[in-house]
Coordinates of C-alpha atoms in Angstrom, one line a residue:
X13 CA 15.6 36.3 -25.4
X14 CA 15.1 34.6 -22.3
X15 CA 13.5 35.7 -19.0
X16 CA 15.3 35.6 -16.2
X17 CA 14.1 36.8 -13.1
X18 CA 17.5 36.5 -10.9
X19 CA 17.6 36.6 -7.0
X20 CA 21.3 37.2 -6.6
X21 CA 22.9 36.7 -3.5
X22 CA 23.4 39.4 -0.9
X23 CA 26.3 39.3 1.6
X24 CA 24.5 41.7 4.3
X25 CA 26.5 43.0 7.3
X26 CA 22.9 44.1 9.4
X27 CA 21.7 40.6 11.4
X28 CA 18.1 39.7 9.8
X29 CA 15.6 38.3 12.0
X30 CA 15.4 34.9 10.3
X31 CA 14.6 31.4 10.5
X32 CA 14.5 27.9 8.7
X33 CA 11.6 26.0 8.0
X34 CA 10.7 22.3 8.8
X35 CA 11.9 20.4 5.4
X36 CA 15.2 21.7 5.3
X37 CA 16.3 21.4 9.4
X38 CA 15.0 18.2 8.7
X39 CA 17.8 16.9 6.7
X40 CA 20.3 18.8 9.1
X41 CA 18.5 16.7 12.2
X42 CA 18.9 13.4 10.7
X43 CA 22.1 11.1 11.0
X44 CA 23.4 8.3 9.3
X45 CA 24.7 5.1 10.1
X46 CA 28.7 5.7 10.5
X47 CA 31.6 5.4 12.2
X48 CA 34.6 2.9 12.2
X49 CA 34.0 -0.5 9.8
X50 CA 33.3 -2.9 13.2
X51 CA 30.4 -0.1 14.4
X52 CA 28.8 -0.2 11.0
X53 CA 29.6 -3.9 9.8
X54 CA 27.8 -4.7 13.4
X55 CA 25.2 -2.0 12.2
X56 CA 26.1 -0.2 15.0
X57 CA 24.1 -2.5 17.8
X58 CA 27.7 -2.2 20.1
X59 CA 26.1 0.4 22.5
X60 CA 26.2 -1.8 25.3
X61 CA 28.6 -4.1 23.6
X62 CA 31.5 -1.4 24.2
X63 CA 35.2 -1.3 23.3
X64 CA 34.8 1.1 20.0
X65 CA 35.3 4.4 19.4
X66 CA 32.3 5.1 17.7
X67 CA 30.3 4.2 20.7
X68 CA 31.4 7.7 21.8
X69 CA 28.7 9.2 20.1
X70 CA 26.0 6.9 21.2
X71 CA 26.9 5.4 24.1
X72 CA 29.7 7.4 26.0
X73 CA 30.3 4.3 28.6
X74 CA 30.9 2.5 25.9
X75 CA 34.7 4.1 26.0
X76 CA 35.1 2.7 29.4
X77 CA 35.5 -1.0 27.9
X78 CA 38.6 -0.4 26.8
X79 CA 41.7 -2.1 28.5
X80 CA 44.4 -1.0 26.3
X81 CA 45.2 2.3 24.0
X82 CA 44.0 2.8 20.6
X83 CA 44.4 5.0 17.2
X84 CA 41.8 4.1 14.5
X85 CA 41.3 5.9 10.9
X86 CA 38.4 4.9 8.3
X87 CA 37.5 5.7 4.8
X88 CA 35.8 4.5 2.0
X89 CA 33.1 4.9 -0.7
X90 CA 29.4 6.4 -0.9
X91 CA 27.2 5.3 -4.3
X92 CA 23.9 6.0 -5.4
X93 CA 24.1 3.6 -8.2
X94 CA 20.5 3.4 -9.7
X95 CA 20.3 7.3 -9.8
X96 CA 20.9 9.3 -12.4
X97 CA 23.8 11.6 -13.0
X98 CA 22.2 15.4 -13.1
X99 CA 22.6 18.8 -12.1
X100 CA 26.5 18.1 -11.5
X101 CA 26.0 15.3 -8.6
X102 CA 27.8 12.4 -8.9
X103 CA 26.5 9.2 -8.0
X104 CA 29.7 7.8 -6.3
X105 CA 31.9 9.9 -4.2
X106 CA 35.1 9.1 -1.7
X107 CA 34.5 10.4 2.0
X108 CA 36.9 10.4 5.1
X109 CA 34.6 9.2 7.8
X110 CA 36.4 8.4 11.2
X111 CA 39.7 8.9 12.8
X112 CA 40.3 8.9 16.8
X113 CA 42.3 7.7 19.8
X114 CA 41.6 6.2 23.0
X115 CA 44.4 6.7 26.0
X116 CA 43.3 3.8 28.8
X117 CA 45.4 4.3 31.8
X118 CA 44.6 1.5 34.9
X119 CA 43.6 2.9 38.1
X120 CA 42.8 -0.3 39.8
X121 CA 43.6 -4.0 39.8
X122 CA 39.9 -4.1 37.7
X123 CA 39.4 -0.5 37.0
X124 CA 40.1 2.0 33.9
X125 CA 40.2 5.5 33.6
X126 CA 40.3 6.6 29.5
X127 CA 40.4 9.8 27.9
X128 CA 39.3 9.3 23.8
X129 CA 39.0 11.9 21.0
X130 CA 36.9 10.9 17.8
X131 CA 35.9 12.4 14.6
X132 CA 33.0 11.0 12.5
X133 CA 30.9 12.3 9.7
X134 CA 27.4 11.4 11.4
X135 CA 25.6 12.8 7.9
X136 CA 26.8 12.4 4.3
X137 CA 24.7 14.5 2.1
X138 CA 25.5 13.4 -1.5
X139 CA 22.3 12.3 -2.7
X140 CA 20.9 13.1 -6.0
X141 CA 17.0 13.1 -6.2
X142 CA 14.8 13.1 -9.2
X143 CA 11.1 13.5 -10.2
X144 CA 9.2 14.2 -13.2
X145 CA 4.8 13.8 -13.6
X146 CA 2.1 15.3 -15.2
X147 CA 0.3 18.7 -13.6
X148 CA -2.7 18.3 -14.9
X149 CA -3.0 22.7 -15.0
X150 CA -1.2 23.0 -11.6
X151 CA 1.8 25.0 -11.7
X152 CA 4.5 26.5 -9.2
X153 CA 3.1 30.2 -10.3
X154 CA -0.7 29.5 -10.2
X155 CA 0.1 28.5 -6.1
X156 CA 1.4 32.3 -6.3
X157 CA -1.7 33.6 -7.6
X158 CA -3.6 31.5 -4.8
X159 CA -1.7 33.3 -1.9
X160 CA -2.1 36.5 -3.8
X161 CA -5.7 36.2 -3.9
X162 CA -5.7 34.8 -0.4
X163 CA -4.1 38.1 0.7
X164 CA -0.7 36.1 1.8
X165 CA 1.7 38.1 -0.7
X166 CA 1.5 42.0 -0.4
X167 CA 0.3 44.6 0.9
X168 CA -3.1 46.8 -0.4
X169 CA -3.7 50.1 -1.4
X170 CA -6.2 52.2 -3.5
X171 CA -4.9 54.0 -6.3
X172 CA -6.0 57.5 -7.7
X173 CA -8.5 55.9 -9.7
X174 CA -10.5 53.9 -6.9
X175 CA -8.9 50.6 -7.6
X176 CA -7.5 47.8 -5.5
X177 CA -3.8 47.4 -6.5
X178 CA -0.3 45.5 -4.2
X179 CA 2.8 47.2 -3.4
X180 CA 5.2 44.5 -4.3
X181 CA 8.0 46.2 -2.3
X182 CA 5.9 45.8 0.9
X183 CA 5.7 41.9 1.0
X184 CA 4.3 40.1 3.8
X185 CA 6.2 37.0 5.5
X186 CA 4.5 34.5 3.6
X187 CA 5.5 35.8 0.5
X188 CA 8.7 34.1 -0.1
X189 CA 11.8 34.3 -2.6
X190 CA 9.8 32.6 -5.5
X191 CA 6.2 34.6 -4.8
X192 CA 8.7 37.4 -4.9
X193 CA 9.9 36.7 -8.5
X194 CA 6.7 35.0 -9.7
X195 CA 4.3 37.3 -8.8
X196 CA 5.6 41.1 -10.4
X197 CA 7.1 39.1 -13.5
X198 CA 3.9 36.1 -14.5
X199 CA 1.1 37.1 -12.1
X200 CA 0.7 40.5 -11.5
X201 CA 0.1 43.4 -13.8
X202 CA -1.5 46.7 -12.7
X203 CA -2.6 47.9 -15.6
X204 CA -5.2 45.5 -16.2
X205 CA -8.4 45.3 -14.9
X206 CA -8.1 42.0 -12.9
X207 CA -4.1 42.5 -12.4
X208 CA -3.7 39.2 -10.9
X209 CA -3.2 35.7 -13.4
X210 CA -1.9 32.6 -13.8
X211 CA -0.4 30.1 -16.3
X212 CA -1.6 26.2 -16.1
X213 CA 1.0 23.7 -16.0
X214 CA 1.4 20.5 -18.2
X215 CA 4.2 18.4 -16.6
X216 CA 7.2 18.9 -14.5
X217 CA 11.1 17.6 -14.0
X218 CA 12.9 18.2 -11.3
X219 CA 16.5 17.4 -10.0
X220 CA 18.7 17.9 -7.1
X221 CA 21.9 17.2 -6.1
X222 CA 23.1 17.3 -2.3
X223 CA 26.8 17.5 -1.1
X224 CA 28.5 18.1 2.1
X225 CA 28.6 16.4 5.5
X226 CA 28.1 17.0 8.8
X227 CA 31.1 16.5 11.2
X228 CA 31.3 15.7 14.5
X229 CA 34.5 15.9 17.4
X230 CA 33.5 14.1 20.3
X231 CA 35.5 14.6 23.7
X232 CA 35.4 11.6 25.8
X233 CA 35.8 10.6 29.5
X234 CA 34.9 7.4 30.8
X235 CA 36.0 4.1 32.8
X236 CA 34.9 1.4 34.9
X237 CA 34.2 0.0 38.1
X238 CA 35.4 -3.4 39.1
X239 CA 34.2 -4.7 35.5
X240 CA 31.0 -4.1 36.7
X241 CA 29.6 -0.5 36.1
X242 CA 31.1 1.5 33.0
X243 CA 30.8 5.7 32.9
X244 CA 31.2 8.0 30.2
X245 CA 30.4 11.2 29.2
X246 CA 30.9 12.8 26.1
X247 CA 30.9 16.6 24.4
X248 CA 30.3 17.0 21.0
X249 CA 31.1 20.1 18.4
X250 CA 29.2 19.7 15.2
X251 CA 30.2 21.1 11.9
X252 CA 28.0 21.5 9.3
X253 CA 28.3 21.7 5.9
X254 CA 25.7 21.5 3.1
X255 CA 25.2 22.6 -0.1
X256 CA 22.3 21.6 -2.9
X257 CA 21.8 22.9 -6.6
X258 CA 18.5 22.2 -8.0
X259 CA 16.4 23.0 -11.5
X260 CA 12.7 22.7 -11.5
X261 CA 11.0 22.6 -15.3
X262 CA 7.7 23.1 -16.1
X263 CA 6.0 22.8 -19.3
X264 CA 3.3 25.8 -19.0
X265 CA 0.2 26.2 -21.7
X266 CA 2.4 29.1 -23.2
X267 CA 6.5 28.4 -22.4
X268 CA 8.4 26.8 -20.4
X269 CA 9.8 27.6 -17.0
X270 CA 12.6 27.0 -15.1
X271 CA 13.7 27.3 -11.7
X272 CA 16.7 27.2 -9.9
X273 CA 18.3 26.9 -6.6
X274 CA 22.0 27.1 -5.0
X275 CA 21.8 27.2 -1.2
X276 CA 24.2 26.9 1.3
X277 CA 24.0 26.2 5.2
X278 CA 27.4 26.5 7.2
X279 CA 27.3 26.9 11.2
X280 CA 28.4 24.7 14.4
X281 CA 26.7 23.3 17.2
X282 CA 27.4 21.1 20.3
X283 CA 26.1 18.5 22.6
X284 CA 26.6 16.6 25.7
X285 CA 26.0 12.7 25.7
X286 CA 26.2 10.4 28.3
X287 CA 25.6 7.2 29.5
X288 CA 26.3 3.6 31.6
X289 CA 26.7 0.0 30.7
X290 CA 26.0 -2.6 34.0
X291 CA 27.0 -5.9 34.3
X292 CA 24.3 -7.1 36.7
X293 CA 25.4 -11.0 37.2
X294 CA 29.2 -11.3 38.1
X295 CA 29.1 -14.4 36.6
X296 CA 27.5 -13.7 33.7
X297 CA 28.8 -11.9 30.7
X298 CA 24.8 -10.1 29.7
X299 CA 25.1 -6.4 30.3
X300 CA 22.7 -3.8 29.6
X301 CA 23.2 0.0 28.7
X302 CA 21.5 3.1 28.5
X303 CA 22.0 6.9 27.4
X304 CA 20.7 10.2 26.7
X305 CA 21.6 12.8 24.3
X306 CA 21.1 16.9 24.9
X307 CA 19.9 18.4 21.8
X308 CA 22.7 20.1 19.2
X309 CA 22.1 23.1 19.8
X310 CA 22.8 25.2 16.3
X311 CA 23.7 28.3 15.2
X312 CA 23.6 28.6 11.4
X313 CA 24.2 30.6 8.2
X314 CA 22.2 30.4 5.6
X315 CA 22.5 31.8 1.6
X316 CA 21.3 31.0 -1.9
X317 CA 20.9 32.4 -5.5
X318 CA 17.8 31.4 -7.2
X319 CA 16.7 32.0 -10.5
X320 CA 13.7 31.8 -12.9
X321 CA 14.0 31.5 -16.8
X322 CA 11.5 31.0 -19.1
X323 CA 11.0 32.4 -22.9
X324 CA 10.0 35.8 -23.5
X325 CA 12.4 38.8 -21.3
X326 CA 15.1 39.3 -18.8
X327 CA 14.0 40.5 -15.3
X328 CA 16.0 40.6 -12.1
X329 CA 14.4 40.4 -8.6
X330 CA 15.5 41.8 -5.6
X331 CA 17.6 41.1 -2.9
X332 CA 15.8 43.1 -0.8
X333 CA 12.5 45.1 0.1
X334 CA 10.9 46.4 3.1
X335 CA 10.8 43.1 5.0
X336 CA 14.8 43.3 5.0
X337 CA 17.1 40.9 3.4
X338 CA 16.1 37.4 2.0
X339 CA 19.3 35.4 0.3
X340 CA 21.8 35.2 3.6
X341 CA 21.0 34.9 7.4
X342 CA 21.7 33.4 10.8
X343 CA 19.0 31.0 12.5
X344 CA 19.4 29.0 15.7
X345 CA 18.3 25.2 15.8
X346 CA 17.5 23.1 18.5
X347 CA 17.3 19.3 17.5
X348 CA 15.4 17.1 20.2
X349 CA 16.3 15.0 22.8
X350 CA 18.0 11.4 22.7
X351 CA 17.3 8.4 24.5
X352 CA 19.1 5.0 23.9
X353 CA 18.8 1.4 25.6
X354 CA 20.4 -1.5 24.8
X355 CA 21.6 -4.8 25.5
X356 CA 24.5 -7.2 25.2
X357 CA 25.7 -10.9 25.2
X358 CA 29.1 -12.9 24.5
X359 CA 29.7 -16.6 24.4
X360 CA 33.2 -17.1 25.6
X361 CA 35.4 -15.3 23.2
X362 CA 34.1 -16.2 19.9
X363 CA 30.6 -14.7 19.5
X364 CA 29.5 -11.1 20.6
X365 CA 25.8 -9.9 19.7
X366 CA 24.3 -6.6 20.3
X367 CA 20.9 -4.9 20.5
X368 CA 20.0 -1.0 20.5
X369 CA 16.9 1.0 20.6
X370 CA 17.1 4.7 20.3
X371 CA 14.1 7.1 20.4
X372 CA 14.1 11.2 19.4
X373 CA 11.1 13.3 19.1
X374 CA 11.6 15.4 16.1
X375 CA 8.5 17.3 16.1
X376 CA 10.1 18.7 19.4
X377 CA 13.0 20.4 17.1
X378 CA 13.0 24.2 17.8
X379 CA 13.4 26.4 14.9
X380 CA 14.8 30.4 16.4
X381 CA 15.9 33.6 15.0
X382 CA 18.0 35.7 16.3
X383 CA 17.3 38.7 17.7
X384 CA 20.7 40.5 19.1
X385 CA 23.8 40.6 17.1
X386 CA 25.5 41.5 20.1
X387 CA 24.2 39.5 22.6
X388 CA 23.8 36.0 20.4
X389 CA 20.3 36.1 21.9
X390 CA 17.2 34.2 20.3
X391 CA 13.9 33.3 20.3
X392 CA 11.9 30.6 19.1
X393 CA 9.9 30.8 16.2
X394 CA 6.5 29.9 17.2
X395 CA 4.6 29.0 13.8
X396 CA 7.6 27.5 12.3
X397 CA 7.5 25.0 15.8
X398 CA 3.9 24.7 15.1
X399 CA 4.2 23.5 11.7
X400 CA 7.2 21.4 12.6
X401 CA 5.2 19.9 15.4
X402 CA 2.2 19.1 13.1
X403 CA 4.4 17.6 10.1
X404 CA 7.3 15.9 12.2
X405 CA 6.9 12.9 15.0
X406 CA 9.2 10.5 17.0
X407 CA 11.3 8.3 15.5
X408 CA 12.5 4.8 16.6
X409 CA 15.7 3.3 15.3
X410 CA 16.2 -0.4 16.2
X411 CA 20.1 -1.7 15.6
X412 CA 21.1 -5.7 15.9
X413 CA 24.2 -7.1 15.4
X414 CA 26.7 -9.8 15.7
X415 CA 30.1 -10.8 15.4
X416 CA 31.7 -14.2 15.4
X417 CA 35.4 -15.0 15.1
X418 CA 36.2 -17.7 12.5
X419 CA 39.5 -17.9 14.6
X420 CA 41.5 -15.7 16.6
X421 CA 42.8 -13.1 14.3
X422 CA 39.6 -13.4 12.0
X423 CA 36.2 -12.3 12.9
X424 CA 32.8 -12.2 10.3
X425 CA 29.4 -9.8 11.2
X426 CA 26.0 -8.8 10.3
X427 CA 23.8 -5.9 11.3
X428 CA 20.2 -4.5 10.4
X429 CA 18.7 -1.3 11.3
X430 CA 15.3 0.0 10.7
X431 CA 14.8 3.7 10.8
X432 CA 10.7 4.7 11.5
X433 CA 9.6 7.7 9.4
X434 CA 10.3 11.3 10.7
X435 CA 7.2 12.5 9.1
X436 CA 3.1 12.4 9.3
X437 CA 1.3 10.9 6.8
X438 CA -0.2 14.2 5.9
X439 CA 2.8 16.2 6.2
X440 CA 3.2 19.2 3.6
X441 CA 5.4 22.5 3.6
X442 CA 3.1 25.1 4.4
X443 CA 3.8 27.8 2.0
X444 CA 1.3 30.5 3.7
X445 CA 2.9 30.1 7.1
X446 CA 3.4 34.0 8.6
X447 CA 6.9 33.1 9.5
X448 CA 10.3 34.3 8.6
X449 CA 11.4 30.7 7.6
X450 CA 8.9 30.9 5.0
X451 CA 9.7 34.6 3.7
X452 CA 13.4 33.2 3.1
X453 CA 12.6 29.9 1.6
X454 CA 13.4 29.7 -2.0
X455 CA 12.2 26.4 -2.6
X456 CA 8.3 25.2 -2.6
X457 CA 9.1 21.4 -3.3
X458 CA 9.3 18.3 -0.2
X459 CA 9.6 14.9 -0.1
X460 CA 7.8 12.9 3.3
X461 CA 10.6 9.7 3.4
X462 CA 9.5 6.8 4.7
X463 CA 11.3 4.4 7.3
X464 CA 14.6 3.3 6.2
X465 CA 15.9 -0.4 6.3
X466 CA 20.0 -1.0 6.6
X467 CA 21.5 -4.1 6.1
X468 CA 25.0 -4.3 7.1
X469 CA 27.8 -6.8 6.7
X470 CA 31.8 -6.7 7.3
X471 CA 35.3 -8.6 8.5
X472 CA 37.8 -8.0 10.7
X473 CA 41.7 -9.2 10.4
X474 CA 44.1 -8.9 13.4
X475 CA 47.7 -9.2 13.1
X476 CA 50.0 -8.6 16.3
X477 CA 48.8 -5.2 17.4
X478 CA 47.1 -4.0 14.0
X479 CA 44.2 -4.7 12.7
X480 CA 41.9 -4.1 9.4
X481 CA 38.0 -4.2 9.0
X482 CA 35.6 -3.6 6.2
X483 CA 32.3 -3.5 6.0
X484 CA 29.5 -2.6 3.7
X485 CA 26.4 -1.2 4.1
X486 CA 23.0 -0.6 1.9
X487 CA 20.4 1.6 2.7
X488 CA 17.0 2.2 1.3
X489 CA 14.2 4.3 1.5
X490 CA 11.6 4.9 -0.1
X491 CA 9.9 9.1 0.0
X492 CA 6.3 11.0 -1.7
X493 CA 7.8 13.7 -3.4
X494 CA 5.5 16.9 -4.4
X495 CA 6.6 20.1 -6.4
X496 CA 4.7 22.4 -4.3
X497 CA 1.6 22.6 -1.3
X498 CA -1.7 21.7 -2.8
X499 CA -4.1 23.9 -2.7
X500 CA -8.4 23.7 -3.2
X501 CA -10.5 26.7 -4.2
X502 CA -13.9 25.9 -3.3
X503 CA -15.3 29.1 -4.6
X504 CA -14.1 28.9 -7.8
X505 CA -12.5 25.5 -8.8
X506 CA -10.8 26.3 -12.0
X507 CA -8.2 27.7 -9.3
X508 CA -7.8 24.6 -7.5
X509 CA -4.2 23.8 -7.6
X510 CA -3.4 20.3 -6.8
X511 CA 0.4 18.9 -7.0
X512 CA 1.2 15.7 -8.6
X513 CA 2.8 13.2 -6.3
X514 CA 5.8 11.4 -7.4
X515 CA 7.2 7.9 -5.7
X516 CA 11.2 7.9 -5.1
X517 CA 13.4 6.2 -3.0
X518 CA 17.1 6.6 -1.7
X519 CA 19.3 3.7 -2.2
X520 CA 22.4 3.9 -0.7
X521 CA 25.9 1.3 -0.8
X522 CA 28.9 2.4 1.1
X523 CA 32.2 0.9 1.7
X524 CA 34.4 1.3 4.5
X525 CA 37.4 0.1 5.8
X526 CA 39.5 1.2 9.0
X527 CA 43.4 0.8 10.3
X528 CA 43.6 0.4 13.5
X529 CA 46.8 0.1 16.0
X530 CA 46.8 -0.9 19.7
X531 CA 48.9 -0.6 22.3

């Protein structure tokens, strides 16, 4: 019969004193490229350009440039087409990505006042990733027997007899949700001599499948000054919703093992964006623009079931122990700071090109738990900011586009982005942090991404007062991915426990097209 030690999920009504840790606010803190088919087809280098809605997200003055109403909606596909189909992702999925207004009303012979509502998805999160490599006898539960015997799992005591045993329901924080179904089921047994063991690993496979979005409803005023100075200002609510399921195999000396992992995070958040684009030369169409971003400020649920099967019994684990609960919490996150500049040219009505840079210091991000269920109060988690800080740095995105019109009612573009890498070189989930976010982790595996390239491409049709646009996008990166924190015993080697690193990458095609009617 198999063994399955089950952490089921617990839907507690007490407020636990919990954070997230570094990997997964991560992929919360990210965005992608998105928005209406002219944004992206440009690759989104219209912050100074102006005169689309999806500016209102990057560049709130960018609103101002409008001299006429507007209603847009876009949609279109999202593929993963060299990954393989497991764990029930799909590799191709539909997603509604834009729909907004913009009311321009004229408060001056060369002056605008507009009011504009947006939604966009800023973060699609259907991905599926996969891994598989040797171990070379590493495994997920010999790291458990490493913090064990590092004194990072549970509490001591001296039994009747003399001897050094754990209490297993007295866990520290850096025990987390697998060390806590690992360690009383594989590892530790009391009634022998040397209670504490491990199994060696001989390979591992491991899948994961990502869905949900991220939304966003920005609320927009801006306008101009004599054609010269554009405003805007922007407030953002942010939706979030992710899910992942993944299995993680290994082939042990004895059995095999598997793990797996259904976690959701749900929650809001807001921001405040704003910004100005100046025409400096009356005579000359260059302008130049800049913005700032607050951070999203975050507050978050958190659950997950998690499970581990292998060959020989059933066990179940617990959903809680003395530490409190472990499988659903609030956390508060804090995602850094933006800062955008960019620049813009036209030549007469024909040609219009575009240049962004944008800069956000993720190893800024602030990880909190809350502390009042009352009060909504907080504080920050100090390790988990440590770690983040140490394993997370700036990143710089550069956009260019253009757009030229073949003729009146038919314009072509390009765009290319490059995305630096969010993480250090040496960056690793810490597994013996003495945090919360690591005592309700269920998951030991990470993947450090590297920078990401986007190449863009679209068209634009306009017919009276409505108009159609495609575009298409492809995005790649390539990411390190390890099962689990390395760890060296230099006292006695044999318990060395180094993980295999794998090479993956993300490549990503999307289509979009948008409707849009002025008046």
């Amino acid at each position: 019969m198999k063994k399955i030690l089950a952490l089921s999920v617990l839907m507690v009504t007490a407020l636990s004193l919990s954070a997230q840790e570094t990997y997964e606010n991560a992929k919360i803190a990210a965005e992608d490229l998105n928005g209406t088919a002219r944004y992206v087809g440009m690759g989104g280098a219209m912050e100074a350009l102006g005169a689309d809605i999806s500016t209102i997200s990057t560049n709130p003055a960018g609103i101002g440039l409008f001299r006429h109403s507007n209603v847009s909606v876009s949609f279109g596909l999202v593929s993963q087409a060299d990954a393989k189909s497991a764990v029930g992702g799909s590799k191709t999925n539909a997603s509604f990505d834009q729909a907004g207004f913009v009311y321009s009303a004229r408060t001056g012979k060369t002056s605008f006042l507009n009011l504009a509502f947006n939604f966009h998805k800023s973060r699609n999160f259907n991905m599926i990733l996969s891994a598989s490599n040797g171990l070379n006898n590493a495994s997920m539960n010999k790291l458990t027997y490493a913090k064990a015997k590092n004194g990072l799992l549970y509490e001591e005591y001296t039994n009747n007899n003399g001897e050094v045993r754990w209490d297993i329901n007295r866990p520290y924080l850096s025990c987390n949700q697998l060390d806590d179904i690992l360690a009383p089921n594989l590892n530790y047994d009391e009634s022998r001599p040397q209670p504490w063991g491990y199994y060696d690993g001989a390979s591992y496979q491991f899948d994961r499948a990502h869905k949900g979005y991220i939304g966003v409803y920005d609320f927009n005023i801006s306008g101009n000054i004599n054609n010269r100075v554009y405003l805007g200002l922007t407030v953002g609510i942010h939706d979030v919703h992710y899910k992942h399921y993944s299995e993680y195999s290994e082939d042990l000396t004895d059995f095999g093992l598997t793990v797996a992992d259904d976690r959701e995070i749900t929650g809001s958040g807001f921001d405040v964006k704003a910004g100005i684009i100046v025409r400096p030369i009356e005579s000359s169409p260059f302008r130049f623009g800049l913005s700032v971003s607050t951070p999203t400020f975050y507050e978050l649920t958190t659950k997950n079931y998690t499970y581990v099967t292998d060959g020989r019994n059933t066990h179940s684990s617990r959903e809680n122990n003395d530490a409190g609960p472990r499988t659903s919490y609030k956390f508060k996150l804090y995602t850094p700071w933006k800062f955008g500049a960019s620049l813009a040219y036209t030549v007469g009505t024909d040609l219009a090109l575009g240049a962004t840079y944008e800069l956000a210091d993720y190893s800024s991000m602030d990880t909190r738990f809350v502390t009042s269920s009352y009060s909504n109060r907080s504080e920050s988690d100090r390790t988990m900011n440590s770690h983040t800080k140490n394993a997370l740095k700036s990143v710089h995105t550069i956009k260019v586009g253009a757009e030229y019109k073949i003729m009146p009612e038919l314009a072509v573009r390009l765009g290319y982005n490059y995305v630096s890498s969010m993480y250090e070189t040496d960056a690793f989930k810490d597994g013996t942090l003495d945090t919360d976010g690591s005592y309700v982790s269920s998951a030991t595996d990470y993947t450090n991404w590297e920078g990401t390239h986007r190449i863009t491409c679209g068209a634009g049709y306009t017919y009276k007062n409505f108009n159609v646009s495609l575009a298409y996008q492809f995005s790649t990166a390539k990411g390190t991915f390890a099962p689990f924190m390395s760890y060296v015993d230099d006292t006695t080697p044999a318990d060395t426990n180094l993980a295999t690193y794998t090479a993956v990458s993300n490549k990503r095609h999307q289509l979009l097209m948008t409707l849009g009617y002025t008046f």
